[in-house]
Short mmCIF file of C-alpha atoms and ligand atoms in Angstrom, two decimals:
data_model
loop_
_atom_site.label_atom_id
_atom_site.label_comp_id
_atom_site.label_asym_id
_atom_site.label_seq_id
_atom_site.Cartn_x
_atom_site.Cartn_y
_atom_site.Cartn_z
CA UNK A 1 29.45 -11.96 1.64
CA UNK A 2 32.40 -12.18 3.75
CA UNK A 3 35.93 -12.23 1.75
CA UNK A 4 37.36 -15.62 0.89
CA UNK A 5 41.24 -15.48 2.16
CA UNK A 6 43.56 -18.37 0.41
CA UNK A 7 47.43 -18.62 1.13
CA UNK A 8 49.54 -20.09 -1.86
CA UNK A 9 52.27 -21.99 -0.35
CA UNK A 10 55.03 -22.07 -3.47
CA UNK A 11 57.52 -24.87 -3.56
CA UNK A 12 58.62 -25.08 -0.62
CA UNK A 13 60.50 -28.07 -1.22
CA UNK A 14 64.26 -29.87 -0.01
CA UNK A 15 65.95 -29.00 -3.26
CA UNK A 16 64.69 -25.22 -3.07
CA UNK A 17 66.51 -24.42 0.16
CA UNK A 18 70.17 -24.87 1.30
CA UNK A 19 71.55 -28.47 0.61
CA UNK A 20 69.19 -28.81 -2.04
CA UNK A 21 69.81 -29.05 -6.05
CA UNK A 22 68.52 -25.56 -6.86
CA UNK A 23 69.11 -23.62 -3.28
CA UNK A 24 67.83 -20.11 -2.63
CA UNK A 25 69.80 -18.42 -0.36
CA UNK A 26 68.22 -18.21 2.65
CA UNK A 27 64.95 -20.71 1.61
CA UNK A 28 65.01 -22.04 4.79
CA UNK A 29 63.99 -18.87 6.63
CA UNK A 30 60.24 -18.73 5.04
CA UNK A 31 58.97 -21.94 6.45
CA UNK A 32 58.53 -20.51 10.47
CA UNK A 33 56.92 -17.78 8.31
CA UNK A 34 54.62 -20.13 6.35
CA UNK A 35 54.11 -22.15 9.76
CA UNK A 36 52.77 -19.17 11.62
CA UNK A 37 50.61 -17.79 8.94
CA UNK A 38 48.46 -20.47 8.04
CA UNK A 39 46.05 -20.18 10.64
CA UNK A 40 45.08 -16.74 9.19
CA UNK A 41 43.40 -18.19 6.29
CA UNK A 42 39.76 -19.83 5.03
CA UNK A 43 41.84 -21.73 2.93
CA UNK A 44 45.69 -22.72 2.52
CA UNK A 45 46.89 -24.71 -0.90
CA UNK A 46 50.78 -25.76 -1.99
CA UNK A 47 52.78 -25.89 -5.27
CA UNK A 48 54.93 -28.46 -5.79
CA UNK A 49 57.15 -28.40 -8.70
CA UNK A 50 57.29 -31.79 -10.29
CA UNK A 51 59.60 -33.19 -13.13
CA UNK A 52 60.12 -35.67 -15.28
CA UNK A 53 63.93 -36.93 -15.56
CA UNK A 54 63.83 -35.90 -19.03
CA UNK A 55 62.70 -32.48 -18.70
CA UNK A 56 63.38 -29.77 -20.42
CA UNK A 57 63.88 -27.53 -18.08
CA UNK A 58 67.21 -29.56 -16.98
CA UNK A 59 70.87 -28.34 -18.61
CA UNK A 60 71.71 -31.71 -18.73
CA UNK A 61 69.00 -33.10 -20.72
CA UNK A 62 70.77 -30.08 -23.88
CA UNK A 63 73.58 -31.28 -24.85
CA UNK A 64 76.96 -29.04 -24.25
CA UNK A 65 74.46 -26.80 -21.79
CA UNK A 66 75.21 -25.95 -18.85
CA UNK A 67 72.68 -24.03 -15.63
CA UNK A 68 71.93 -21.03 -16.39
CA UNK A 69 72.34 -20.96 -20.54
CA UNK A 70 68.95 -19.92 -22.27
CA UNK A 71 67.54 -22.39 -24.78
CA UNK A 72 64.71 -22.31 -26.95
CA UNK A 73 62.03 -25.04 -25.96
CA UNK A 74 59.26 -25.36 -28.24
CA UNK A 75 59.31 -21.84 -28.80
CA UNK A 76 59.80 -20.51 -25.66
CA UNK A 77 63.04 -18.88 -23.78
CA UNK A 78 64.01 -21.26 -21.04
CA UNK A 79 66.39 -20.88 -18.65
CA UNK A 80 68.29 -24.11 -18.37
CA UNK A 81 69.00 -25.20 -14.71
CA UNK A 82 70.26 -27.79 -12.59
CA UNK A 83 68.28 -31.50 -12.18
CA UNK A 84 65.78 -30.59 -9.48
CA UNK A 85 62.16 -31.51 -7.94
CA UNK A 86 62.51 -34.71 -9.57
CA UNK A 87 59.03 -36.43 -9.38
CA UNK A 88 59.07 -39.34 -6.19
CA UNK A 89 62.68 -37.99 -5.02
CA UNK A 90 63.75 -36.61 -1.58
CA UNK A 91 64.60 -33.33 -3.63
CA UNK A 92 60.79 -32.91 -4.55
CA UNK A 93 59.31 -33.38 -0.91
CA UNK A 94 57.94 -30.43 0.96
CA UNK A 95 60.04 -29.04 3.52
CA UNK A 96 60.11 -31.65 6.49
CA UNK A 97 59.90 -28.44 9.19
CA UNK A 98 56.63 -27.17 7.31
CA UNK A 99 53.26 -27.78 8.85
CA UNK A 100 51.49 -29.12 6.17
CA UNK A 101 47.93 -30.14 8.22
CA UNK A 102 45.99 -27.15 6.81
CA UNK A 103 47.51 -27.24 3.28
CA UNK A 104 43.70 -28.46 1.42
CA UNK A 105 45.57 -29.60 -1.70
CA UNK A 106 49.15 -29.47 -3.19
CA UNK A 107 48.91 -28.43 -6.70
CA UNK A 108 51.96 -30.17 -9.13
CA UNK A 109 53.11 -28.42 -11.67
CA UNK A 110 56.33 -28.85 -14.56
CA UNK A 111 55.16 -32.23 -15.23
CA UNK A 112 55.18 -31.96 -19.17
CA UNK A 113 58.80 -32.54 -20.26
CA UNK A 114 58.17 -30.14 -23.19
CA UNK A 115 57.39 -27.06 -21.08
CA UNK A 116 58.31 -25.34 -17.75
CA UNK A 117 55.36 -23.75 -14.91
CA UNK A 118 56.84 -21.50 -13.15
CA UNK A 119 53.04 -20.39 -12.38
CA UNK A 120 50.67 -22.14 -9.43
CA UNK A 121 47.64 -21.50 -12.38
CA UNK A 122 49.45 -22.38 -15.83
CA UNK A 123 52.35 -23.30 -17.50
CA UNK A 124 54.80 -20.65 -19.24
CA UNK A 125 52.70 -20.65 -22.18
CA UNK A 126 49.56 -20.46 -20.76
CA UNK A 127 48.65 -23.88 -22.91
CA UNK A 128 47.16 -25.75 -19.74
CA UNK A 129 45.91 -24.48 -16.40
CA UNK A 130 46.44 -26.13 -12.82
CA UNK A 131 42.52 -26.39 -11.66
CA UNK A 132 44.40 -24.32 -9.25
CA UNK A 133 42.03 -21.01 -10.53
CA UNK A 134 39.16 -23.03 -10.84
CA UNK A 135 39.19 -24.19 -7.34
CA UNK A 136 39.60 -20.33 -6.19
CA UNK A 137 36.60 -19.66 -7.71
CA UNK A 138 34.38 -22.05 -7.17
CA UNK A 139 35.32 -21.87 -3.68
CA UNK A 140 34.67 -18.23 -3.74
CA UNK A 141 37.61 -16.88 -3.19
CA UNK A 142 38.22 -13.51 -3.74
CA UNK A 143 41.60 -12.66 -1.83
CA UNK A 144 45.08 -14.53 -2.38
CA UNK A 145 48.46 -14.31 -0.64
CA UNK A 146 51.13 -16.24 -1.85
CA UNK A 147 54.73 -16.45 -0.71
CA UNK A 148 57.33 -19.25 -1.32
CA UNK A 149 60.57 -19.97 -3.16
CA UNK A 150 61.13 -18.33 -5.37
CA UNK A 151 60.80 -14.85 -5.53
CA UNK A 152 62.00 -14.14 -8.88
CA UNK A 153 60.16 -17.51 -10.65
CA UNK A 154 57.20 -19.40 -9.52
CA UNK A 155 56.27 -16.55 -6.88
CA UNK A 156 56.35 -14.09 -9.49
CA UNK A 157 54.63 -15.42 -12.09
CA UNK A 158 52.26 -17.11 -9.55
CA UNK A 159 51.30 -13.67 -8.59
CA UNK A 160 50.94 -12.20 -11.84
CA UNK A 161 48.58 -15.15 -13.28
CA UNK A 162 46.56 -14.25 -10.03
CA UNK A 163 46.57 -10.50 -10.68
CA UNK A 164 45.61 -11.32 -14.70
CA UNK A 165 42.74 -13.90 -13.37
CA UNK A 166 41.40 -10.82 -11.51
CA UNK A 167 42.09 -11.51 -7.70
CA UNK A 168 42.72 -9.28 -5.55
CA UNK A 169 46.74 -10.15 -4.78
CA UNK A 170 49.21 -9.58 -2.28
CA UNK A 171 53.18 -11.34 -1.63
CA UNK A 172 53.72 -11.60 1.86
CA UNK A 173 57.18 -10.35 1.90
CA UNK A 174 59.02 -11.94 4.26
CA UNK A 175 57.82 -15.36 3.09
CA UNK A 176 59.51 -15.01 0.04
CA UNK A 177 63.00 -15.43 -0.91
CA UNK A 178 64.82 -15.45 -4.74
CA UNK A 179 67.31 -17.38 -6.59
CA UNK A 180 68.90 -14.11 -8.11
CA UNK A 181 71.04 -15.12 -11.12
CA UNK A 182 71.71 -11.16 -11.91
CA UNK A 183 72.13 -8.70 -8.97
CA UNK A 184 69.01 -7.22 -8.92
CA UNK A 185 66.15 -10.02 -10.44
CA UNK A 186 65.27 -10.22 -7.20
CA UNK A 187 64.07 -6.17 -6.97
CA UNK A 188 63.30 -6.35 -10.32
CA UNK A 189 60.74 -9.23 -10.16
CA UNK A 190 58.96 -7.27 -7.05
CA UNK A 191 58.38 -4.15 -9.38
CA UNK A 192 57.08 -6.12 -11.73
CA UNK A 193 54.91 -7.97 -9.69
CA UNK A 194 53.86 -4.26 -7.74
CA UNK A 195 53.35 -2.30 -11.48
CA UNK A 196 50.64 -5.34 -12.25
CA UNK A 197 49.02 -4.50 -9.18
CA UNK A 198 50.13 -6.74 -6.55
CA UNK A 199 50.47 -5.45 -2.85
CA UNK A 200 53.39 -6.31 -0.73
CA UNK A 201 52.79 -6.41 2.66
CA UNK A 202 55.15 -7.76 5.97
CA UNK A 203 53.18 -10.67 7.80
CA UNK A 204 53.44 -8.85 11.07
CA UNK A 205 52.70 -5.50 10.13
CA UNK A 206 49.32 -7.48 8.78
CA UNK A 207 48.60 -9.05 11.12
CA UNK A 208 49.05 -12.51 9.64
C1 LIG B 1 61.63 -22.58 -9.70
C2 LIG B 1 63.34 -22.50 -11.23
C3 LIG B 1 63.00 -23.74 -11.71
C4 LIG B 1 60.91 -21.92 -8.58
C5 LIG B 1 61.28 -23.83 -10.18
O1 LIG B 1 60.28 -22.61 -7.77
O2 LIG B 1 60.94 -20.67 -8.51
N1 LIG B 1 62.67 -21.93 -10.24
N2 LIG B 1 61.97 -24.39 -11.18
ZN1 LIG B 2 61.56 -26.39 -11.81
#
């Protein structure tokens, strides 16, 4: 059987690029990336991160918090951060520039105020899945790629959850940028993602 190629799209959304509540540097550069890509694939889906007002993901829902501080939520380390991807605001949409007539399904995720999903497949716990891993397999994929904002968060643990679900995983490297809160997350969060098993490869060079 031939291999089954699918492209994760991750969050590429306003408040994930420059101008937006949560900016990566750079953010905007991925999307001619993501744009040119797509036709490479049997099968393209999107993450959208997606939160309530109240969640707890936000510094200003802790009182005296501020971006950045670590809390414990439910039992879990969470990094507190600025109000963004606020369910049905301008923040949340996809990137207007992104060509979004291949993407099969957008896939939200951070909807439970309780918990954060950094992951397309799970939440940081691992309590609930997506359907996003489901819908791989049933539709017999075998292969992923997956690039997006950002790097050091929902790409990385995106990739990992793919790596641990058993598929055969690569980051297309120039479609990804990070946030980068410590010099070096960014480097660090690609070895991590390369020790698990994950390939990195340069859209060009792969002919994507
Ligand atoms: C992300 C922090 C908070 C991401 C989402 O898309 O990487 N990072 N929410
Ligand atoms: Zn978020």
């Amino acid at each position: 059987m031939a291999t089954m190629n699918a492209l994760i799209l991750v969050d590429l959304q306003n408040d994930f690029v420059p101008g937006g509540a949560l900016a990566v540097p750079d953010g905007d550069a991925v999307v001619p990336v993501a744009n040119r890509v797509q036709s490479r694939f049997d099968l393209v889906v999107a993450t959208q991160d997606w939160h309530p007002p109240d969640h707890g993901s936000f510094a200003t829902n802790h009182e005296g918090k501020r971006p950045g501080d670590v809390v414990d939520l439910n039992g879990l380390q969470q990094i507190l951060w600025p109000v963004h991807c606020v369910q049905n605001t301008p923040g949340a949409e996809l990137l207007s520039g992104l060509d979004t007539r291949r993407i099969a399904r957008v896939f939200t995720k951070g909807t439970d105020t309780g918990i954060d999903s950094y992951s397309a497949f799970f939440d940081n716990d691992h309590r609930k899945a997506t359907g996003l891993g489901d819908e791989l397999k049933d539709r017999g994929v075998s292969r992923i790629y997956v690039m997006g904002l950002a790097t050091d968060y929902c790409v990385k643990f995106t990739a990992l959850d793919a790596r641990s679900l058993g598929f055969e995983t690569f980051l297309i490297d120039d479609g990804c940028r990070g946030v980068g809160l410590k010099p070096g997350d960014i480097e660090a969060a690609i070895e991590e993602m390369k020790s698990s098993g994950v390939m990195l490869v340069k859209s060009e060079k792969a002919g994507l």
